[in-house]
mmCIF file of C-alpha atoms in Angstrom:
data_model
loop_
_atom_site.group_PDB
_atom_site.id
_atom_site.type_symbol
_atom_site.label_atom_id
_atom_site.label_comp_id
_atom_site.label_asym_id
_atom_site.label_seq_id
_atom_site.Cartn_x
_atom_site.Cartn_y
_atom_site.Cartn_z
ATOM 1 C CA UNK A 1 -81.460 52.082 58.674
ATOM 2 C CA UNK A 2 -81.723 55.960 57.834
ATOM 3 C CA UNK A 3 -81.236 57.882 54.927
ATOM 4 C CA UNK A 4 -78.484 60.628 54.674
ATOM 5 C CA UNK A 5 -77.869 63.404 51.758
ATOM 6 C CA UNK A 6 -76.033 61.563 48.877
ATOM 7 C CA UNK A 7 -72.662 63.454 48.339
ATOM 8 C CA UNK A 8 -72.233 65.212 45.280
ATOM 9 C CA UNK A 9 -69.929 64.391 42.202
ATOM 10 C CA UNK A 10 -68.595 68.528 41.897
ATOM 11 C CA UNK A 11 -68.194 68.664 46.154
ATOM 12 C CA UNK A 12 -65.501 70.956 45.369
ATOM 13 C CA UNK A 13 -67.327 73.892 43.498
ATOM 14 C CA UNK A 14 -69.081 75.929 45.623
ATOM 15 C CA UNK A 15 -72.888 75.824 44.914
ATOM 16 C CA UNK A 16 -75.046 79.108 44.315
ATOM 17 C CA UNK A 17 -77.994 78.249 46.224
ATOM 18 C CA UNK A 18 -81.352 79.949 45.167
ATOM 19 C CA UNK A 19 -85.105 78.870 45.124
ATOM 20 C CA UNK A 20 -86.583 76.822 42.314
ATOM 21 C CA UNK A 21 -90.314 76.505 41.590
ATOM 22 C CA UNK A 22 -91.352 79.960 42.524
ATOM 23 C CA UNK A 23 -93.973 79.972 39.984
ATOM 24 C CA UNK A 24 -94.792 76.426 38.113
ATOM 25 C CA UNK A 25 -93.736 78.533 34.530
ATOM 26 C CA UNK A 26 -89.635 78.239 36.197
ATOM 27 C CA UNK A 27 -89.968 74.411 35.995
ATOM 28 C CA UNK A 28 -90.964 73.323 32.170
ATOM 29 C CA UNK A 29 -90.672 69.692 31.477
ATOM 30 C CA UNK A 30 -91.214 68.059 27.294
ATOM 31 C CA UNK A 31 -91.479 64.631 26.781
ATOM 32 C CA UNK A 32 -89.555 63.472 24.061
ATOM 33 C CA UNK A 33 -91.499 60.762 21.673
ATOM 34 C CA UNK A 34 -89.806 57.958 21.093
ATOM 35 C CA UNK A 35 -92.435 56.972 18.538
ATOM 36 C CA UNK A 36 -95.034 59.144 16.617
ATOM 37 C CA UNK A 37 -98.863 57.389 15.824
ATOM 38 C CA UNK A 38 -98.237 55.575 12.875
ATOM 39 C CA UNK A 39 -102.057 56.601 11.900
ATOM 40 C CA UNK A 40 -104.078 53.821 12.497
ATOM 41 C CA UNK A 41 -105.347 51.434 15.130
ATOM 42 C CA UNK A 42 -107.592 51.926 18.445
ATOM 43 C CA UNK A 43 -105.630 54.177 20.079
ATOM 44 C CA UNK A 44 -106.157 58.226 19.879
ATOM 45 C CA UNK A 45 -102.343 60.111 20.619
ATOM 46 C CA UNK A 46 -102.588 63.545 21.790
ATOM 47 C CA UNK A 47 -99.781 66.133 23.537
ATOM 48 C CA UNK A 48 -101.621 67.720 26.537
ATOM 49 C CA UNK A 49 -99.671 70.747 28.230
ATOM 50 C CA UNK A 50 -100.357 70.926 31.818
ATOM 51 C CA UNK A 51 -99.882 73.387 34.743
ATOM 52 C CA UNK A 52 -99.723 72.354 38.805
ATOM 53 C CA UNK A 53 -101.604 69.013 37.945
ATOM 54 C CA UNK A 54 -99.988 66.032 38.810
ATOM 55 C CA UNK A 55 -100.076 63.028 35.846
ATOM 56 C CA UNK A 56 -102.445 60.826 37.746
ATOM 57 C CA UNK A 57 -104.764 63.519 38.457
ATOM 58 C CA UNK A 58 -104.644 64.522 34.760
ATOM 59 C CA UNK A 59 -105.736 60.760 34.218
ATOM 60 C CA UNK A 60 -108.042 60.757 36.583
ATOM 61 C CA UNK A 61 -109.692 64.048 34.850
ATOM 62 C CA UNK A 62 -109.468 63.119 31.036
ATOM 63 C CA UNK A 63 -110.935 59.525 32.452
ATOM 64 C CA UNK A 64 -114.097 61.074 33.962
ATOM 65 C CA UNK A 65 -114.848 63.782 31.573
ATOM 66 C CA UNK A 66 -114.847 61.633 28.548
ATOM 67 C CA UNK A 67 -116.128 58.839 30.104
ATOM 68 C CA UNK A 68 -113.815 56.075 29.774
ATOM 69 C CA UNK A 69 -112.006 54.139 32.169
ATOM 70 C CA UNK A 70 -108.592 55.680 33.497
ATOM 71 C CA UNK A 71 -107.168 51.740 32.432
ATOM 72 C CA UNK A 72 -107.898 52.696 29.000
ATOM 73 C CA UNK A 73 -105.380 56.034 28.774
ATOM 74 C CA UNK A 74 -101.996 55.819 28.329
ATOM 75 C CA UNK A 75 -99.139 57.679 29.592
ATOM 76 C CA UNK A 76 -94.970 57.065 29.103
ATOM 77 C CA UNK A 77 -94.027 58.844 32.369
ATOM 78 C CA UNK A 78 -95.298 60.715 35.691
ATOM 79 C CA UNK A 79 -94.327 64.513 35.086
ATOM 80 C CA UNK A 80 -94.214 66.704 37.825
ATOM 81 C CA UNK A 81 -97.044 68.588 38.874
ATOM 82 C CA UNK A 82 -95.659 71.982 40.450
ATOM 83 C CA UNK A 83 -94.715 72.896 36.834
ATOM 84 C CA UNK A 84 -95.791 73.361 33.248
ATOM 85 C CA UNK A 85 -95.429 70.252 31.544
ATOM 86 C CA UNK A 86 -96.289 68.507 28.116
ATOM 87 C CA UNK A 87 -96.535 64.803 27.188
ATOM 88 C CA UNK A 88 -98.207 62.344 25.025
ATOM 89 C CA UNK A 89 -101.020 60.399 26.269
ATOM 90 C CA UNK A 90 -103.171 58.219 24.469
ATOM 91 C CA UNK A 91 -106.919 57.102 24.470
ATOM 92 C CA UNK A 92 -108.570 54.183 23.874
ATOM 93 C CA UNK A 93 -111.999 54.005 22.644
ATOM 94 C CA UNK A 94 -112.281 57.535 22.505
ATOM 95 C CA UNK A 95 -112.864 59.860 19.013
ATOM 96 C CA UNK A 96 -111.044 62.971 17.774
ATOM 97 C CA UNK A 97 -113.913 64.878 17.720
ATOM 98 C CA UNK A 98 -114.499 64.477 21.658
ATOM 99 C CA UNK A 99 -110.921 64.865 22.363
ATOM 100 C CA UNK A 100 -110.815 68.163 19.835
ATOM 101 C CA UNK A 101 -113.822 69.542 21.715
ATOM 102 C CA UNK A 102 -112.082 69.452 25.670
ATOM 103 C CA UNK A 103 -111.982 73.632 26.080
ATOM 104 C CA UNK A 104 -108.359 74.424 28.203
ATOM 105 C CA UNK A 105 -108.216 75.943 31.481
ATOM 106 C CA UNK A 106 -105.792 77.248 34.033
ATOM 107 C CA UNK A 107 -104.163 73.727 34.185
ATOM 108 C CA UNK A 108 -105.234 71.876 31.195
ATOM 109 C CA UNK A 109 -103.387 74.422 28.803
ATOM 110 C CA UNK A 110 -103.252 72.959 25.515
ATOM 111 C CA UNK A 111 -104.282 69.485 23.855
ATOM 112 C CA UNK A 112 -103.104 68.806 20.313
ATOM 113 C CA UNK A 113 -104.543 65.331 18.554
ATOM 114 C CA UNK A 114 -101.442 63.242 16.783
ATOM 115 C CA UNK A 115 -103.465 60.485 14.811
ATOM 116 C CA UNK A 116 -104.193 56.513 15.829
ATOM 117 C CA UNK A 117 -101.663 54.178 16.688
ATOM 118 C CA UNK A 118 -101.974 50.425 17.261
ATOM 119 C CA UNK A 119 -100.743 50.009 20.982
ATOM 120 C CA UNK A 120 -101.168 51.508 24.417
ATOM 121 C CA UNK A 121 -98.636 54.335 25.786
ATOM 122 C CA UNK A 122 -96.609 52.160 28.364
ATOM 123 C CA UNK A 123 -94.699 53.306 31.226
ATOM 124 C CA UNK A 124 -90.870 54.353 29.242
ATOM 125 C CA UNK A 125 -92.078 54.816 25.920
ATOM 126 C CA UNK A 126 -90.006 58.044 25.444
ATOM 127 C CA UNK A 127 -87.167 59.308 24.567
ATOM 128 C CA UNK A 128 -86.183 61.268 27.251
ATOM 129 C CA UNK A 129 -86.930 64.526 28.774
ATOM 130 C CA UNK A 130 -86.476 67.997 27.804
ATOM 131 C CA UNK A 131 -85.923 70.602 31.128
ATOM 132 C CA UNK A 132 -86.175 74.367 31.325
ATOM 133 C CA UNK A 133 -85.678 75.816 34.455
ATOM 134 C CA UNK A 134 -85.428 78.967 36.533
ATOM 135 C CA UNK A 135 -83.695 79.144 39.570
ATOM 136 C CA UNK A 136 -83.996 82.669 41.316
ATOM 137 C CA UNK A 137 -81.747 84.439 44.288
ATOM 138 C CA UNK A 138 -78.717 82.893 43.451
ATOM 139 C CA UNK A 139 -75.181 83.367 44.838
ATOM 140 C CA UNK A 140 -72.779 86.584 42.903
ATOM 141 C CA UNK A 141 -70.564 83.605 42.307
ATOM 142 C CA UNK A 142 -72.846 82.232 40.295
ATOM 143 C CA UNK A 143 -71.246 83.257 36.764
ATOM 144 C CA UNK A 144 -67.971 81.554 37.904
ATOM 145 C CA UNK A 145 -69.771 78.149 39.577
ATOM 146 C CA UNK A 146 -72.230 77.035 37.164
ATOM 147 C CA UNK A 147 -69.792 76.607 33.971
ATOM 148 C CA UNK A 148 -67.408 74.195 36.182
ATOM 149 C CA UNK A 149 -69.996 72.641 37.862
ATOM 150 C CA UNK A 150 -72.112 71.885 34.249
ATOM 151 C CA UNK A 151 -68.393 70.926 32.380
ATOM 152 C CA UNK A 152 -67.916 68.298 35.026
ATOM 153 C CA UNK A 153 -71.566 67.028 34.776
ATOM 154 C CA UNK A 154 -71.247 66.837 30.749
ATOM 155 C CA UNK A 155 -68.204 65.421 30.736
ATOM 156 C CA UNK A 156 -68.267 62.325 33.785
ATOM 157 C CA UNK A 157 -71.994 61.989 33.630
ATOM 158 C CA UNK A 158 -74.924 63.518 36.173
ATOM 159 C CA UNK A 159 -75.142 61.133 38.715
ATOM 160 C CA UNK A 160 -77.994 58.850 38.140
ATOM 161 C CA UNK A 161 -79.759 59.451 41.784
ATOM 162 C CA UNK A 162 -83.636 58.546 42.223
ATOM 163 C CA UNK A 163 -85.469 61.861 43.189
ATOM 164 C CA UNK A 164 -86.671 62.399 46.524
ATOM 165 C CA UNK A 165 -89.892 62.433 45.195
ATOM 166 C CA UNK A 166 -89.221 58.646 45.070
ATOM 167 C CA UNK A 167 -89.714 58.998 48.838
ATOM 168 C CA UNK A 168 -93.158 60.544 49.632
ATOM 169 C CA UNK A 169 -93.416 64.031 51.712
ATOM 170 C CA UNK A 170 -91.880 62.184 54.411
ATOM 171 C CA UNK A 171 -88.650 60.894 52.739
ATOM 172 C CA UNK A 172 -89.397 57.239 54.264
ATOM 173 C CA UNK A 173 -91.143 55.260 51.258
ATOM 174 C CA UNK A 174 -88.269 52.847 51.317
ATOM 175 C CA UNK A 175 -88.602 51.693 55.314
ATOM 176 C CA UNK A 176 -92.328 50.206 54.475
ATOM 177 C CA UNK A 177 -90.692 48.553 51.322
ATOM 178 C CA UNK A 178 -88.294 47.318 53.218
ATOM 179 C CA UNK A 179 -90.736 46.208 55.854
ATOM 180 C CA UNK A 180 -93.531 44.837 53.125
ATOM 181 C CA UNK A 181 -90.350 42.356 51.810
ATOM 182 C CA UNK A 182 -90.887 39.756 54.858
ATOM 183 C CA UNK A 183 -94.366 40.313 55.850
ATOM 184 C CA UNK A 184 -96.705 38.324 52.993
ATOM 185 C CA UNK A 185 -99.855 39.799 55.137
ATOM 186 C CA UNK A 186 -99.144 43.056 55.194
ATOM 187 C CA UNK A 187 -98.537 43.009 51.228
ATOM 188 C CA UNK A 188 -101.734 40.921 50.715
ATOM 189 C CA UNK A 189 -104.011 43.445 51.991
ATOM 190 C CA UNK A 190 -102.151 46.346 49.311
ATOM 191 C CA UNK A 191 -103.013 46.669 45.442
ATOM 192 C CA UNK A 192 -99.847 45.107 43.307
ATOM 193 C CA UNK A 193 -99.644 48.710 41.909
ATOM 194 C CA UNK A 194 -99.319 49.741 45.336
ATOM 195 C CA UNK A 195 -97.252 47.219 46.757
ATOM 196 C CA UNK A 196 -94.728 47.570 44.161
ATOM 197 C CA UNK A 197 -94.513 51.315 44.613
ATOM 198 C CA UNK A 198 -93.271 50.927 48.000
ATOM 199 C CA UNK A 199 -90.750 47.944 47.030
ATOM 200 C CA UNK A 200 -89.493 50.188 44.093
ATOM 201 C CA UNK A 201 -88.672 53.013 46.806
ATOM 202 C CA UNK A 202 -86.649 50.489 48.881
ATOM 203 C CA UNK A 203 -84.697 49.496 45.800
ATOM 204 C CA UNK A 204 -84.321 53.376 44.896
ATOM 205 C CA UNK A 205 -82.815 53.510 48.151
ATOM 206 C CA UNK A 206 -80.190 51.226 48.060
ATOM 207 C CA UNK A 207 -79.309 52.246 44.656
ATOM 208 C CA UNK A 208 -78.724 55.667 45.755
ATOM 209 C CA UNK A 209 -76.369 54.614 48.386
ATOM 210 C CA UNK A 210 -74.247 52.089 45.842
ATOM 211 C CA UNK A 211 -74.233 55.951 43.609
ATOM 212 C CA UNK A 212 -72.696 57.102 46.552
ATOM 213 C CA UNK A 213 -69.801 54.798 47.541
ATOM 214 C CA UNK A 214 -68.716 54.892 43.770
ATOM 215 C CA UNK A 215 -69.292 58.635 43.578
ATOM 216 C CA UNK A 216 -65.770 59.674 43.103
ATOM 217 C CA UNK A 217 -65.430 56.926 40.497
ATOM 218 C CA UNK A 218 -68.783 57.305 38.950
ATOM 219 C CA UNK A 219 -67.267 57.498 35.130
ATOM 220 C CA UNK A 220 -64.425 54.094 35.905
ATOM 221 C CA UNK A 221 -64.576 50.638 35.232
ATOM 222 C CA UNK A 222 -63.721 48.102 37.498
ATOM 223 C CA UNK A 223 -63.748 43.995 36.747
ATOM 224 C CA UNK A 224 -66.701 42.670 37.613
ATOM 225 C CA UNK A 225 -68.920 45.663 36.815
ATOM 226 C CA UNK A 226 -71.875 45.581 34.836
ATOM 227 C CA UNK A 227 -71.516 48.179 32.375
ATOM 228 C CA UNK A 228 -74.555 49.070 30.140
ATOM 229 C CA UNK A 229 -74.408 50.326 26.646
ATOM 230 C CA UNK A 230 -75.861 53.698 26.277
ATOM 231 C CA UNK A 231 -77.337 53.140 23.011
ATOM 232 C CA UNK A 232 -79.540 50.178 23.600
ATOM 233 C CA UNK A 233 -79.188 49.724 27.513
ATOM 234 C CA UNK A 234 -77.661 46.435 26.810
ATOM 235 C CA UNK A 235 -75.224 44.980 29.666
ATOM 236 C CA UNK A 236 -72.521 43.462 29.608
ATOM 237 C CA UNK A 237 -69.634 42.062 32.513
ATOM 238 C CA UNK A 238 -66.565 43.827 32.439
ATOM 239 C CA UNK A 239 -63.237 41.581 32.377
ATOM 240 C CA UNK A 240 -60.943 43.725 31.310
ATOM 241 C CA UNK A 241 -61.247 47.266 32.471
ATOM 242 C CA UNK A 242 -58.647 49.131 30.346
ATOM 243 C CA UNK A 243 -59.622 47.367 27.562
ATOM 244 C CA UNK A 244 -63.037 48.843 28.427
ATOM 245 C CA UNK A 245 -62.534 52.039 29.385
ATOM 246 C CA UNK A 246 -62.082 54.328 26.287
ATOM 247 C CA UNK A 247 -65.751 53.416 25.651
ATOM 248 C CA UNK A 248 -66.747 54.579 28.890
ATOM 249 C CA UNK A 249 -64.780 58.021 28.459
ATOM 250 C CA UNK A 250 -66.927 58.195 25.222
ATOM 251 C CA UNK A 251 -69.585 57.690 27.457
ATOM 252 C CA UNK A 252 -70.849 54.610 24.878
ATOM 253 C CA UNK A 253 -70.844 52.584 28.250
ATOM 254 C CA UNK A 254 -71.396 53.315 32.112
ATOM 255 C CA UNK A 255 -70.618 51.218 35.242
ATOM 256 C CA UNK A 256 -74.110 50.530 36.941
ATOM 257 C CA UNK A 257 -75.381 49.262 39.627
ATOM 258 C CA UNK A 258 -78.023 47.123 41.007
ATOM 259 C CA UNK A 259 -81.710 47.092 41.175
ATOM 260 C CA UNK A 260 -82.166 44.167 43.127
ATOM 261 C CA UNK A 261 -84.842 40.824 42.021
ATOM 262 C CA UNK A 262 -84.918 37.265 42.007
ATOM 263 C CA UNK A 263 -83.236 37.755 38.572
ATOM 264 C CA UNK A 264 -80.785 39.859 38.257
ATOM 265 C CA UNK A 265 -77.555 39.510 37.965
ATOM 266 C CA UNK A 266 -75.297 40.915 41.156
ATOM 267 C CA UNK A 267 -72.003 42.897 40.227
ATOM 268 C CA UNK A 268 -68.742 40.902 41.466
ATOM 269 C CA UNK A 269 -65.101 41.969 42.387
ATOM 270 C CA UNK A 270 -64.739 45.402 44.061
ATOM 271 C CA UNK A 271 -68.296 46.593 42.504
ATOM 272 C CA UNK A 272 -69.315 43.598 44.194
ATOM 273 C CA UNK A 273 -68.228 44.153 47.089
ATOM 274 C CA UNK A 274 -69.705 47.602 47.360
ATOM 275 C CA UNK A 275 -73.135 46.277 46.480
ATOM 276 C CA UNK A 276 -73.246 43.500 48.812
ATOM 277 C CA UNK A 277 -71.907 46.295 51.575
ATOM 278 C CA UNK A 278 -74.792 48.135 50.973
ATOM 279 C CA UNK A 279 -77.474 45.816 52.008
ATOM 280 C CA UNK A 280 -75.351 44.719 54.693
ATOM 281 C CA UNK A 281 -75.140 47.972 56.449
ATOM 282 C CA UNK A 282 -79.256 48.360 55.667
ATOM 283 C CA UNK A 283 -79.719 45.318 57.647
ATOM 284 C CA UNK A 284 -80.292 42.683 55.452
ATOM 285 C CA UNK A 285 -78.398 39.925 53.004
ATOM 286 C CA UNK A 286 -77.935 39.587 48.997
ATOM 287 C CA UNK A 287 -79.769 35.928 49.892
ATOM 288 C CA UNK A 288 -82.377 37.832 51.499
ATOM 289 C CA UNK A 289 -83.309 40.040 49.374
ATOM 290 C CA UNK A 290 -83.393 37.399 46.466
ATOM 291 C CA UNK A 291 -85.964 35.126 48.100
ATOM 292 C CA UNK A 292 -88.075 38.215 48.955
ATOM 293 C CA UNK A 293 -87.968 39.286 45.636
ATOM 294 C CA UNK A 294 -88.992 36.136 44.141
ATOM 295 C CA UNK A 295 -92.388 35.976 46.857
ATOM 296 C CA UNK A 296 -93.160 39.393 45.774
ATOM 297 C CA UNK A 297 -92.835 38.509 42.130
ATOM 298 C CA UNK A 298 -90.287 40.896 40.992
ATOM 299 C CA UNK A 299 -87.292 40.194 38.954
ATOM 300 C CA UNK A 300 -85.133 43.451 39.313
ATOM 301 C CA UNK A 301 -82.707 44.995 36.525
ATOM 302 C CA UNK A 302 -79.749 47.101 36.376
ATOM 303 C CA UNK A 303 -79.283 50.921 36.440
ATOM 304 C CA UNK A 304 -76.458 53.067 34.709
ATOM 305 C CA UNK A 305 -74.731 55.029 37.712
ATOM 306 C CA UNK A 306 -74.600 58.442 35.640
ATOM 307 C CA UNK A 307 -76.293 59.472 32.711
ATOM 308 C CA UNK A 308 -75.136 61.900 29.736
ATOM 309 C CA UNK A 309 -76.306 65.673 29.879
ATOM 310 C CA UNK A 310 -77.616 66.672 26.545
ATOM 311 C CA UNK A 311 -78.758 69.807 25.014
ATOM 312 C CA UNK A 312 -77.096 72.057 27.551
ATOM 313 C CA UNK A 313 -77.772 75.950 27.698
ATOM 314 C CA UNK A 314 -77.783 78.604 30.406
ATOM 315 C CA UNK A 315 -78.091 81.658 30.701
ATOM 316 C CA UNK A 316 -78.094 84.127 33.560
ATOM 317 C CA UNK A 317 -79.664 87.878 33.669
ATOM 318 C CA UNK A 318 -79.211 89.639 37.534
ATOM 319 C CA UNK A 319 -79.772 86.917 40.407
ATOM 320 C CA UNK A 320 -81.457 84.594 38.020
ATOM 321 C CA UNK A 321 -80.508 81.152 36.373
ATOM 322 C CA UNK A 322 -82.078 79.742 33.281
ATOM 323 C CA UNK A 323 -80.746 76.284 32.822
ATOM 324 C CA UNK A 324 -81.812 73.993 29.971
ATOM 325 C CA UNK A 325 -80.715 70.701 29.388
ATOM 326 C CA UNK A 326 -82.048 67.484 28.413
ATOM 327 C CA UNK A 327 -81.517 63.748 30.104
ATOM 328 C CA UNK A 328 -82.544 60.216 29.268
ATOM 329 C CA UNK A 329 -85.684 58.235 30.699
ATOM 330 C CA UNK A 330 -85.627 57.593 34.158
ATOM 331 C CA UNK A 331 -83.342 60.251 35.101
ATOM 332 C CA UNK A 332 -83.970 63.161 37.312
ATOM 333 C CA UNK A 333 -83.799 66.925 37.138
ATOM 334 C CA UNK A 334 -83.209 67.113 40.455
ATOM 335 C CA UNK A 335 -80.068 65.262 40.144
ATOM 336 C CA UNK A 336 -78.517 68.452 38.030
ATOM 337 C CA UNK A 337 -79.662 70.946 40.148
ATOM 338 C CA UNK A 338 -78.713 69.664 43.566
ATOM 339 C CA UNK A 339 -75.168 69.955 41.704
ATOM 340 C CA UNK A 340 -75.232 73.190 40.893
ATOM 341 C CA UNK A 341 -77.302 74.385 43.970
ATOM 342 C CA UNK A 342 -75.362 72.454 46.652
ATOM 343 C CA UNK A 343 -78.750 71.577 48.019
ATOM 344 C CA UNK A 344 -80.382 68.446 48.782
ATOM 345 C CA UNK A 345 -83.972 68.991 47.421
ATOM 346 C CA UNK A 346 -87.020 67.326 48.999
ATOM 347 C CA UNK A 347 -89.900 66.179 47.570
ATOM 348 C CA UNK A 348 -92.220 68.842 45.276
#
């Protein structure tokens, strides 16, 4: 089992190249709330703005210099950390006065206090994500390139790819999950937080490669897909395609694919079949990978195969490219730019 380049949805437009993250100011990443505090409860919001600091590490910090344990602070999603990024965390236990009084540095830039709210931050409470980016030395072609390439992308969806940084520096998270599946010692002597980190990259992995069998149909319906309802991220199995498919050219629905648990369901017909093909050709079964999931204690879930570009801009002054755009939880800047770079870009 190795991993290969996924192929891209615009392989006909010639990419521009160029180098991203020169400077950590060329990759600027907003969370988007999905809730505001509502003003009281136990729990202290505040938007931090960070620079080259990873989200854990920004836990880890806030945790030891006010004193509280890192269990007790909140995030809604890991943000890169060779960029400039902003996000809402929240603290439990801990006053506005002792938040108010943190002074910024060169990578805690800015903390602003929102007011109390009754629960935790968990893991996907946003709305999204809001991108700015620079990418410098591009192609002369560039002009001509990126308004195709970013027409296709908002019209038949970016594809919904994990990020390499899904992968470690090494690109090979997903061999120990796969390993970790069938060996109950091995996972015994790892942290569940751990643990599930590695069984998540495996499942990234085979995702990716379903994304890239259907890649030339990534916006079509086929019977027996499992088509999820942007709005909510509701599913629902497809039985009649063309009955179906006007709402996925409206992109209020999207084909996905699978996630895989001792849960959830499996796709059938031809989507079916490309899912099952999958796992066969990394070596293992649909049956297998059910009763591993169910030792490990994971139940697995469904993932749309594209996602809708939002808030699109651009701009581009001499050999540099400004791109703004904004995409839905879970979804990856990386899987925009590899389109319009015609690169495949490792972990940051």
């Amino acid at each position: 089992m190795t991993d290969r380049p996924e192929p891209f949805l615009t392989a006909s437009i010639p990419g521009i190249g160029g180098r991203i993250r020169t400077a950590p100011e060329d990759f600027q990443v907003e969370e988007r709330p999905l809730y505001l505090p509502c003003g009281e409860g136990e729990h202290l919001y505040g938007k931090i703005t960070k620079r080259n600091l990873s989200t854990p590490d920004l836990v880890r910090r806030l945790s030891s210099v006010l004193g509280v344990k890192a269990q007790s602070i909140g995030v809604a999603g890991l943000k890169d950390a060779r960029a400039v990024t902003t996000q809402m965390i929240s603290f439990q236990g801990v006053v506005p006065e002792r938040l108010a009084g943190l002074k910024p540095d060169e990578q805690v830039l800015q903390i602003e206090i929102l007011g109390r709210h009754r629960n935790r931050l968990r893991t996907g409470h946003h709305a999204g994500n809001r991108f700015r980016i620079v990418i410098r030395e591009v192609a002369g072609h560039a002009a001509e390139s990126v308004p195709t390439v970013l027409d296709a992308l908002r019209r038949r969806g970016v594809p919904n790819y994990f990020g390499p940084q899904r992968q470690g520096k090494g690109g090979d998270n997903y061999a120990l999950g796969a390993a970790l599946l069938n060996d109950p010692r091995r996972r015994a002597k790892m942290s569940r937080n751990r643990r599930m980190w590695f069984l998540n990259a495996y499942q990234s992995f085979l995702f990716n490669r379903i994304v890239a069998k259907r890649i030339e149909s990534i916006d079509r319906l086929y019977a027996g897909d499992w088509a999820m309802k942007l709005e909510n991220g509701a599913c629902f199995q497809v039985q009649d395609p063309e009955q179906e498919q006007p709402r996925a050219d409206r992109f209020e629905i999207s084909p996905t694919g699978i996630l895989f648990g001792s849960r959830v369901s499996w796709a059938a017909g031809e989507p079916g079949r490309i899912e099952e093909a999958v796992v066969a050709e990394a070596g293992t079964t649909r049956e297998a990978l059910i009763a591993a999931a169910k030792a490990c204690g994971f139940r697995g879930e469904r993932r749309a195969l594209r996602v809708p570009l939002a808030d699109l801009d651009w701009s581009l002054e001499g050999s540099a490219l400004t791109l703004s755009f904004a995409l839905p939880p879970g979804a990856y800047a990386t899987s925009v730019l590899r389109e319009v770079m015609k690169a495949d870009l490792g972990p940051s």
